[in-house]
Amino acid sequence: SIIQFERHSVAAGTEHLDNIFNAIKDKLGLKIKYQPFTKCEPYEWIVHPYLLKEYRNRWFLIGRVGDANKVSNLALDRILKISNSRVPFIENDLLDPETFYNDMIGVTVAENDVPEYIEIRVAIGSVPYILTKPIHFSQETLHKYKDGSIKIGMKLIHNFELRSLLLSYGPGIQVLKPTSLRDKLKEELEKAVELYK
């Protein structure tokens, strides 16, 4: 072969894509039986679907659960059953699908999360990787050090997905600011080190 694409396993839940897509298009509420990873028993909710979003080969339904005034995301691989609901559809007044995810990595956002400016020192060995495939489109180079390392900045919400991505660089990066993100990553790294003692 001449070209080879990355092969991924297919995440569970993709069988629901057509039903959810049509419900969004036709503005229909859905009755969903949902099994969170952290709970023993499934929930049954009425969901008003607004957006389907893919992140790392996993699909998420973004919408409103019941008449709540907040955005919820449901992983399709945790949906046990889905059917149409007779509950009147609640129009989307919670998010702009074109811009809602601009300030974050992934899909997880808490109600009061706001983007913060992040500064990261990138070790010389990781510089080419982070310059040719930026962490986020808001990334900018702030400083070039004499040893070949650089300082980058970007404005993002500090969610689970961002922390996971930053941790994947290991010693190739050092978060300088803000202190809250730096401390959280340090705590996670210390827990990881304990596993190898």
PDB file of C-alpha atoms in Angstrom:
ATOM      1  CA  SER A   1       0.000   0.000   0.000  1.00  0.00           C
ATOM      2  CA  ILE A   2       1.033   3.607  -0.517  1.00  0.00           C
ATOM      3  CA  ILE A   3      -0.918   5.262   2.272  1.00  0.00           C
ATOM      4  CA  GLN A   4      -1.913   3.805   5.628  1.00  0.00           C
ATOM      5  CA  PHE A   5      -4.291   5.465   8.062  1.00  0.00           C
ATOM      6  CA  GLU A   6      -4.203   4.962  11.793  1.00  0.00           C
ATOM      7  CA  ARG A   7      -6.398   2.055  12.785  1.00  0.00           C
ATOM      8  CA  HIS A   8      -8.709   2.489  15.723  1.00  0.00           C
ATOM      9  CA  SER A   9     -10.989   0.112  17.471  1.00  0.00           C
ATOM     10  CA  VAL A  10     -14.610   1.138  17.061  1.00  0.00           C
ATOM     11  CA  ALA A  11     -16.018   2.518  20.297  1.00  0.00           C
ATOM     12  CA  ALA A  12     -19.269   1.020  21.513  1.00  0.00           C
ATOM     13  CA  GLY A  13     -22.355   3.172  21.021  1.00  0.00           C
ATOM     14  CA  THR A  14     -21.895   4.106  17.365  1.00  0.00           C
ATOM     15  CA  GLU A  15     -25.108   2.202  16.627  1.00  0.00           C
ATOM     16  CA  HIS A  16     -26.957   5.165  18.209  1.00  0.00           C
ATOM     17  CA  LEU A  17     -25.504   7.794  15.852  1.00  0.00           C
ATOM     18  CA  ASP A  18     -28.323   7.708  13.284  1.00  0.00           C
ATOM     19  CA  ASN A  19     -31.107   7.962  15.888  1.00  0.00           C
ATOM     20  CA  ILE A  20     -29.428  10.855  17.677  1.00  0.00           C
ATOM     21  CA  PHE A  21     -28.536  12.652  14.445  1.00  0.00           C
ATOM     22  CA  ASN A  22     -32.180  12.468  13.297  1.00  0.00           C
ATOM     23  CA  ALA A  23     -33.446  13.618  16.701  1.00  0.00           C
ATOM     24  CA  ILE A  24     -31.178  16.684  16.562  1.00  0.00           C
ATOM     25  CA  LYS A  25     -32.240  17.452  12.991  1.00  0.00           C
ATOM     26  CA  ASP A  26     -35.948  16.966  13.704  1.00  0.00           C
ATOM     27  CA  LYS A  27     -35.806  18.565  17.191  1.00  0.00           C
ATOM     28  CA  LEU A  28     -37.110  15.559  19.090  1.00  0.00           C
ATOM     29  CA  GLY A  29     -36.539  14.678  22.722  1.00  0.00           C
ATOM     30  CA  LEU A  30     -35.078  11.274  23.500  1.00  0.00           C
ATOM     31  CA  LYS A  31     -35.677   8.841  26.330  1.00  0.00           C
ATOM     32  CA  ILE A  32     -32.264   7.445  27.241  1.00  0.00           C
ATOM     33  CA  LYS A  33     -31.242   4.693  29.616  1.00  0.00           C
ATOM     34  CA  TYR A  34     -27.693   5.591  30.642  1.00  0.00           C
ATOM     35  CA  GLN A  35     -25.104   3.670  32.646  1.00  0.00           C
ATOM     36  CA  PRO A  36     -22.321   5.890  34.073  1.00  0.00           C
ATOM     37  CA  PHE A  37     -19.023   4.101  34.755  1.00  0.00           C
ATOM     38  CA  THR A  38     -19.147   5.264  38.369  1.00  0.00           C
ATOM     39  CA  LYS A  39     -22.679   4.053  39.244  1.00  0.00           C
ATOM     40  CA  CYS A  40     -24.089   0.576  39.870  1.00  0.00           C
ATOM     41  CA  GLU A  41     -27.539   1.298  38.471  1.00  0.00           C
ATOM     42  CA  PRO A  42     -28.434   3.014  35.179  1.00  0.00           C
ATOM     43  CA  TYR A  43     -30.354   6.285  34.980  1.00  0.00           C
ATOM     44  CA  GLU A  44     -33.317   6.939  32.723  1.00  0.00           C
ATOM     45  CA  TRP A  45     -33.505  10.492  31.408  1.00  0.00           C
ATOM     46  CA  ILE A  46     -35.331  12.646  28.916  1.00  0.00           C
ATOM     47  CA  VAL A  47     -32.622  14.324  26.850  1.00  0.00           C
ATOM     48  CA  HIS A  48     -32.978  17.236  24.437  1.00  0.00           C
ATOM     49  CA  PRO A  49     -30.140  16.624  21.944  1.00  0.00           C
ATOM     50  CA  TYR A  50     -28.243  19.566  20.393  1.00  0.00           C
ATOM     51  CA  LEU A  51     -24.925  18.244  19.100  1.00  0.00           C
ATOM     52  CA  LEU A  52     -22.975  15.074  18.358  1.00  0.00           C
ATOM     53  CA  LYS A  53     -19.255  15.442  19.078  1.00  0.00           C
ATOM     54  CA  GLU A  54     -16.375  13.055  18.536  1.00  0.00           C
ATOM     55  CA  TYR A  55     -13.317  13.114  20.744  1.00  0.00           C
ATOM     56  CA  ARG A  56     -10.535  10.526  20.409  1.00  0.00           C
ATOM     57  CA  ASN A  57     -12.761   8.081  18.511  1.00  0.00           C
ATOM     58  CA  ARG A  58     -15.474   8.207  21.155  1.00  0.00           C
ATOM     59  CA  TRP A  59     -18.824   9.877  20.443  1.00  0.00           C
ATOM     60  CA  PHE A  60     -20.727  12.171  22.795  1.00  0.00           C
ATOM     61  CA  LEU A  61     -24.260  13.534  22.784  1.00  0.00           C
ATOM     62  CA  ILE A  62     -24.308  17.149  23.934  1.00  0.00           C
ATOM     63  CA  GLY A  63     -27.646  18.457  25.146  1.00  0.00           C
ATOM     64  CA  ARG A  64     -29.974  19.150  28.036  1.00  0.00           C
ATOM     65  CA  VAL A  65     -31.090  16.496  30.520  1.00  0.00           C
ATOM     66  CA  GLY A  66     -34.709  17.089  31.520  1.00  0.00           C
ATOM     67  CA  ASP A  67     -35.383  20.805  31.966  1.00  0.00           C
ATOM     68  CA  ALA A  68     -31.964  21.562  33.512  1.00  0.00           C
ATOM     69  CA  ASN A  69     -30.363  24.864  32.619  1.00  0.00           C
ATOM     70  CA  LYS A  70     -26.942  23.399  31.908  1.00  0.00           C
ATOM     71  CA  VAL A  71     -25.089  21.538  29.173  1.00  0.00           C
ATOM     72  CA  SER A  72     -24.624  17.804  29.675  1.00  0.00           C
ATOM     73  CA  ASN A  73     -22.530  15.359  27.686  1.00  0.00           C
ATOM     74  CA  LEU A  74     -23.401  11.684  27.445  1.00  0.00           C
ATOM     75  CA  ALA A  75     -20.930   9.171  26.054  1.00  0.00           C
ATOM     76  CA  LEU A  76     -22.674   7.018  23.461  1.00  0.00           C
ATOM     77  CA  ASP A  77     -20.862   3.916  24.704  1.00  0.00           C
ATOM     78  CA  ARG A  78     -22.757   4.193  28.002  1.00  0.00           C
ATOM     79  CA  ILE A  79     -26.219   4.430  26.423  1.00  0.00           C
ATOM     80  CA  LEU A  80     -28.066   1.156  27.045  1.00  0.00           C
ATOM     81  CA  LYS A  81     -31.318   2.054  25.316  1.00  0.00           C
ATOM     82  CA  ILE A  82     -32.661   4.965  23.314  1.00  0.00           C
ATOM     83  CA  SER A  83     -36.156   5.810  22.101  1.00  0.00           C
ATOM     84  CA  ASN A  84     -38.184   8.844  21.083  1.00  0.00           C
ATOM     85  CA  SER A  85     -39.926  10.805  23.811  1.00  0.00           C
ATOM     86  CA  ARG A  86     -43.318  12.506  23.719  1.00  0.00           C
ATOM     87  CA  VAL A  87     -42.041  15.304  25.957  1.00  0.00           C
ATOM     88  CA  PRO A  88     -42.037  18.637  24.071  1.00  0.00           C
ATOM     89  CA  PHE A  89     -38.566  19.500  22.781  1.00  0.00           C
ATOM     90  CA  ILE A  90     -36.729  22.324  24.581  1.00  0.00           C
ATOM     91  CA  GLU A  91     -34.888  24.527  22.100  1.00  0.00           C
ATOM     92  CA  ASN A  92     -31.163  25.049  22.499  1.00  0.00           C
ATOM     93  CA  ASP A  93     -30.494  28.249  24.437  1.00  0.00           C
ATOM     94  CA  LEU A  94     -27.476  26.801  26.284  1.00  0.00           C
ATOM     95  CA  LEU A  95     -24.644  26.709  23.762  1.00  0.00           C
ATOM     96  CA  ASP A  96     -23.473  27.816  20.351  1.00  0.00           C
ATOM     97  CA  PRO A  97     -22.291  24.555  18.740  1.00  0.00           C
ATOM     98  CA  GLU A  98     -19.837  26.486  16.546  1.00  0.00           C
ATOM     99  CA  THR A  99     -17.925  28.073  19.448  1.00  0.00           C
ATOM    100  CA  PHE A 100     -18.771  26.220  22.680  1.00  0.00           C
ATOM    101  CA  TYR A 101     -15.719  23.938  22.545  1.00  0.00           C
ATOM    102  CA  ASN A 102     -13.222  26.571  21.342  1.00  0.00           C
ATOM    103  CA  ASP A 103     -11.655  27.029  24.783  1.00  0.00           C
ATOM    104  CA  MET A 104     -11.174  23.405  25.744  1.00  0.00           C
ATOM    105  CA  ILE A 105      -9.696  20.050  24.883  1.00  0.00           C
ATOM    106  CA  GLY A 106     -12.259  17.223  24.784  1.00  0.00           C
ATOM    107  CA  VAL A 107     -15.852  17.512  26.007  1.00  0.00           C
ATOM    108  CA  THR A 108     -15.826  17.844  29.803  1.00  0.00           C
ATOM    109  CA  VAL A 109     -16.819  21.229  31.184  1.00  0.00           C
ATOM    110  CA  ALA A 110     -18.208  22.075  34.596  1.00  0.00           C
ATOM    111  CA  GLU A 111     -20.854  24.763  34.984  1.00  0.00           C
ATOM    112  CA  ASN A 112     -18.570  27.507  36.338  1.00  0.00           C
ATOM    113  CA  ASP A 113     -15.408  26.666  34.388  1.00  0.00           C
ATOM    114  CA  VAL A 114     -13.766  29.598  32.627  1.00  0.00           C
ATOM    115  CA  PRO A 115     -10.673  29.574  30.410  1.00  0.00           C
ATOM    116  CA  GLU A 116      -7.394  30.580  32.023  1.00  0.00           C
ATOM    117  CA  TYR A 117      -4.103  31.528  30.434  1.00  0.00           C
ATOM    118  CA  ILE A 118      -1.586  28.691  30.646  1.00  0.00           C
ATOM    119  CA  GLU A 119       2.185  29.024  30.250  1.00  0.00           C
ATOM    120  CA  ILE A 120       4.289  25.937  29.565  1.00  0.00           C
ATOM    121  CA  ARG A 121       8.026  25.475  29.166  1.00  0.00           C
ATOM    122  CA  VAL A 122       8.717  22.889  26.479  1.00  0.00           C
ATOM    123  CA  ALA A 123      11.971  20.894  26.638  1.00  0.00           C
ATOM    124  CA  ILE A 124      14.151  20.963  23.510  1.00  0.00           C
ATOM    125  CA  GLY A 125      13.301  17.355  22.592  1.00  0.00           C
ATOM    126  CA  SER A 126       9.554  18.104  22.539  1.00  0.00           C
ATOM    127  CA  VAL A 127       9.738  21.485  20.766  1.00  0.00           C
ATOM    128  CA  PRO A 128       9.413  20.176  17.174  1.00  0.00           C
ATOM    129  CA  TYR A 129       6.416  18.017  18.140  1.00  0.00           C
ATOM    130  CA  ILE A 130       4.538  20.810  19.901  1.00  0.00           C
ATOM    131  CA  LEU A 131       5.318  23.356  17.173  1.00  0.00           C
ATOM    132  CA  THR A 132       4.239  21.105  14.294  1.00  0.00           C
ATOM    133  CA  LYS A 133       1.175  19.732  16.143  1.00  0.00           C
ATOM    134  CA  PRO A 134       0.070  22.417  18.614  1.00  0.00           C
ATOM    135  CA  ILE A 135      -1.730  21.430  21.803  1.00  0.00           C
ATOM    136  CA  HIS A 136      -4.515  23.885  20.893  1.00  0.00           C
ATOM    137  CA  PHE A 137      -5.181  26.413  18.141  1.00  0.00           C
ATOM    138  CA  SER A 138      -4.740  29.285  20.633  1.00  0.00           C
ATOM    139  CA  GLN A 139      -1.127  28.187  21.292  1.00  0.00           C
ATOM    140  CA  GLU A 140       1.531  30.866  20.799  1.00  0.00           C
ATOM    141  CA  THR A 141       5.278  30.892  21.298  1.00  0.00           C
ATOM    142  CA  LEU A 142       6.171  33.401  24.029  1.00  0.00           C
ATOM    143  CA  HIS A 143       9.908  32.935  24.445  1.00  0.00           C
ATOM    144  CA  LYS A 144      12.874  31.003  23.031  1.00  0.00           C
ATOM    145  CA  TYR A 145      15.512  30.055  25.625  1.00  0.00           C
ATOM    146  CA  LYS A 146      19.240  29.737  24.924  1.00  0.00           C
ATOM    147  CA  ASP A 147      19.147  25.977  25.599  1.00  0.00           C
ATOM    148  CA  GLY A 148      16.651  25.464  22.731  1.00  0.00           C
ATOM    149  CA  SER A 149      13.576  25.062  24.925  1.00  0.00           C
ATOM    150  CA  ILE A 150      10.620  27.414  24.454  1.00  0.00           C
ATOM    151  CA  LYS A 151       7.776  28.896  26.462  1.00  0.00           C
ATOM    152  CA  ILE A 152       4.289  28.611  24.975  1.00  0.00           C
ATOM    153  CA  GLY A 153       0.983  30.070  26.075  1.00  0.00           C
ATOM    154  CA  MET A 154      -2.683  29.299  25.413  1.00  0.00           C
ATOM    155  CA  LYS A 155      -6.055  30.026  26.965  1.00  0.00           C
ATOM    156  CA  LEU A 156      -8.057  26.947  27.974  1.00  0.00           C
ATOM    157  CA  ILE A 157     -10.440  25.469  30.513  1.00  0.00           C
ATOM    158  CA  HIS A 158      -8.597  23.123  32.897  1.00  0.00           C
ATOM    159  CA  ASN A 159     -10.555  19.927  32.424  1.00  0.00           C
ATOM    160  CA  PHE A 160      -9.727  16.231  32.677  1.00  0.00           C
ATOM    161  CA  GLU A 161      -8.883  15.926  28.979  1.00  0.00           C
ATOM    162  CA  LEU A 162      -6.404  18.827  29.086  1.00  0.00           C
ATOM    163  CA  ARG A 163      -4.657  17.384  32.131  1.00  0.00           C
ATOM    164  CA  SER A 164      -4.458  13.946  30.469  1.00  0.00           C
ATOM    165  CA  LEU A 165      -2.945  15.455  27.336  1.00  0.00           C
ATOM    166  CA  LEU A 166      -0.375  17.474  29.271  1.00  0.00           C
ATOM    167  CA  LEU A 167       0.577  14.427  31.361  1.00  0.00           C
ATOM    168  CA  SER A 168       1.169  12.454  28.152  1.00  0.00           C
ATOM    169  CA  TYR A 169       4.218  14.656  27.439  1.00  0.00           C
ATOM    170  CA  GLY A 170       5.862  13.479  30.677  1.00  0.00           C
ATOM    171  CA  PRO A 171       9.154  15.311  31.308  1.00  0.00           C
ATOM    172  CA  GLY A 172       8.926  17.022  27.915  1.00  0.00           C
ATOM    173  CA  ILE A 173       6.921  19.908  29.353  1.00  0.00           C
ATOM    174  CA  GLN A 174       6.625  21.907  32.558  1.00  0.00           C
ATOM    175  CA  VAL A 175       3.490  23.911  33.357  1.00  0.00           C
ATOM    176  CA  LEU A 176       4.584  27.287  34.729  1.00  0.00           C
ATOM    177  CA  LYS A 177       1.213  28.995  35.198  1.00  0.00           C
ATOM    178  CA  PRO A 178      -1.410  28.904  36.632  1.00  0.00           C
ATOM    179  CA  THR A 179      -0.433  27.433  39.987  1.00  0.00           C
ATOM    180  CA  SER A 180      -3.727  25.525  40.300  1.00  0.00           C
ATOM    181  CA  LEU A 181      -3.053  23.511  37.119  1.00  0.00           C
ATOM    182  CA  ARG A 182       0.626  23.062  37.998  1.00  0.00           C
ATOM    183  CA  ASP A 183      -0.295  21.703  41.449  1.00  0.00           C
ATOM    184  CA  LYS A 184      -2.920  19.336  40.039  1.00  0.00           C
ATOM    185  CA  LEU A 185      -0.454  17.873  37.531  1.00  0.00           C
ATOM    186  CA  LYS A 186       2.216  17.539  40.231  1.00  0.00           C
ATOM    187  CA  GLU A 187      -0.274  15.635  42.415  1.00  0.00           C
ATOM    188  CA  GLU A 188      -1.125  13.265  39.538  1.00  0.00           C
ATOM    189  CA  LEU A 189       2.553  12.660  38.747  1.00  0.00           C
ATOM    190  CA  GLU A 190       3.342  11.924  42.400  1.00  0.00           C
ATOM    191  CA  LYS A 191       0.513   9.355  42.484  1.00  0.00           C
ATOM    192  CA  ALA A 192       1.898   7.758  39.314  1.00  0.00           C
ATOM    193  CA  VAL A 193       5.428   7.564  40.765  1.00  0.00           C
ATOM    194  CA  GLU A 194       4.039   5.781  43.844  1.00  0.00           C
ATOM    195  CA  LEU A 195       2.821   2.965  41.584  1.00  0.00           C
ATOM    196  CA  TYR A 196       6.396   2.271  40.495  1.00  0.00           C
ATOM    197  CA  LYS A 197       8.066   2.197  43.928  1.00  0.00           C
TER     198      LYS A 197
END
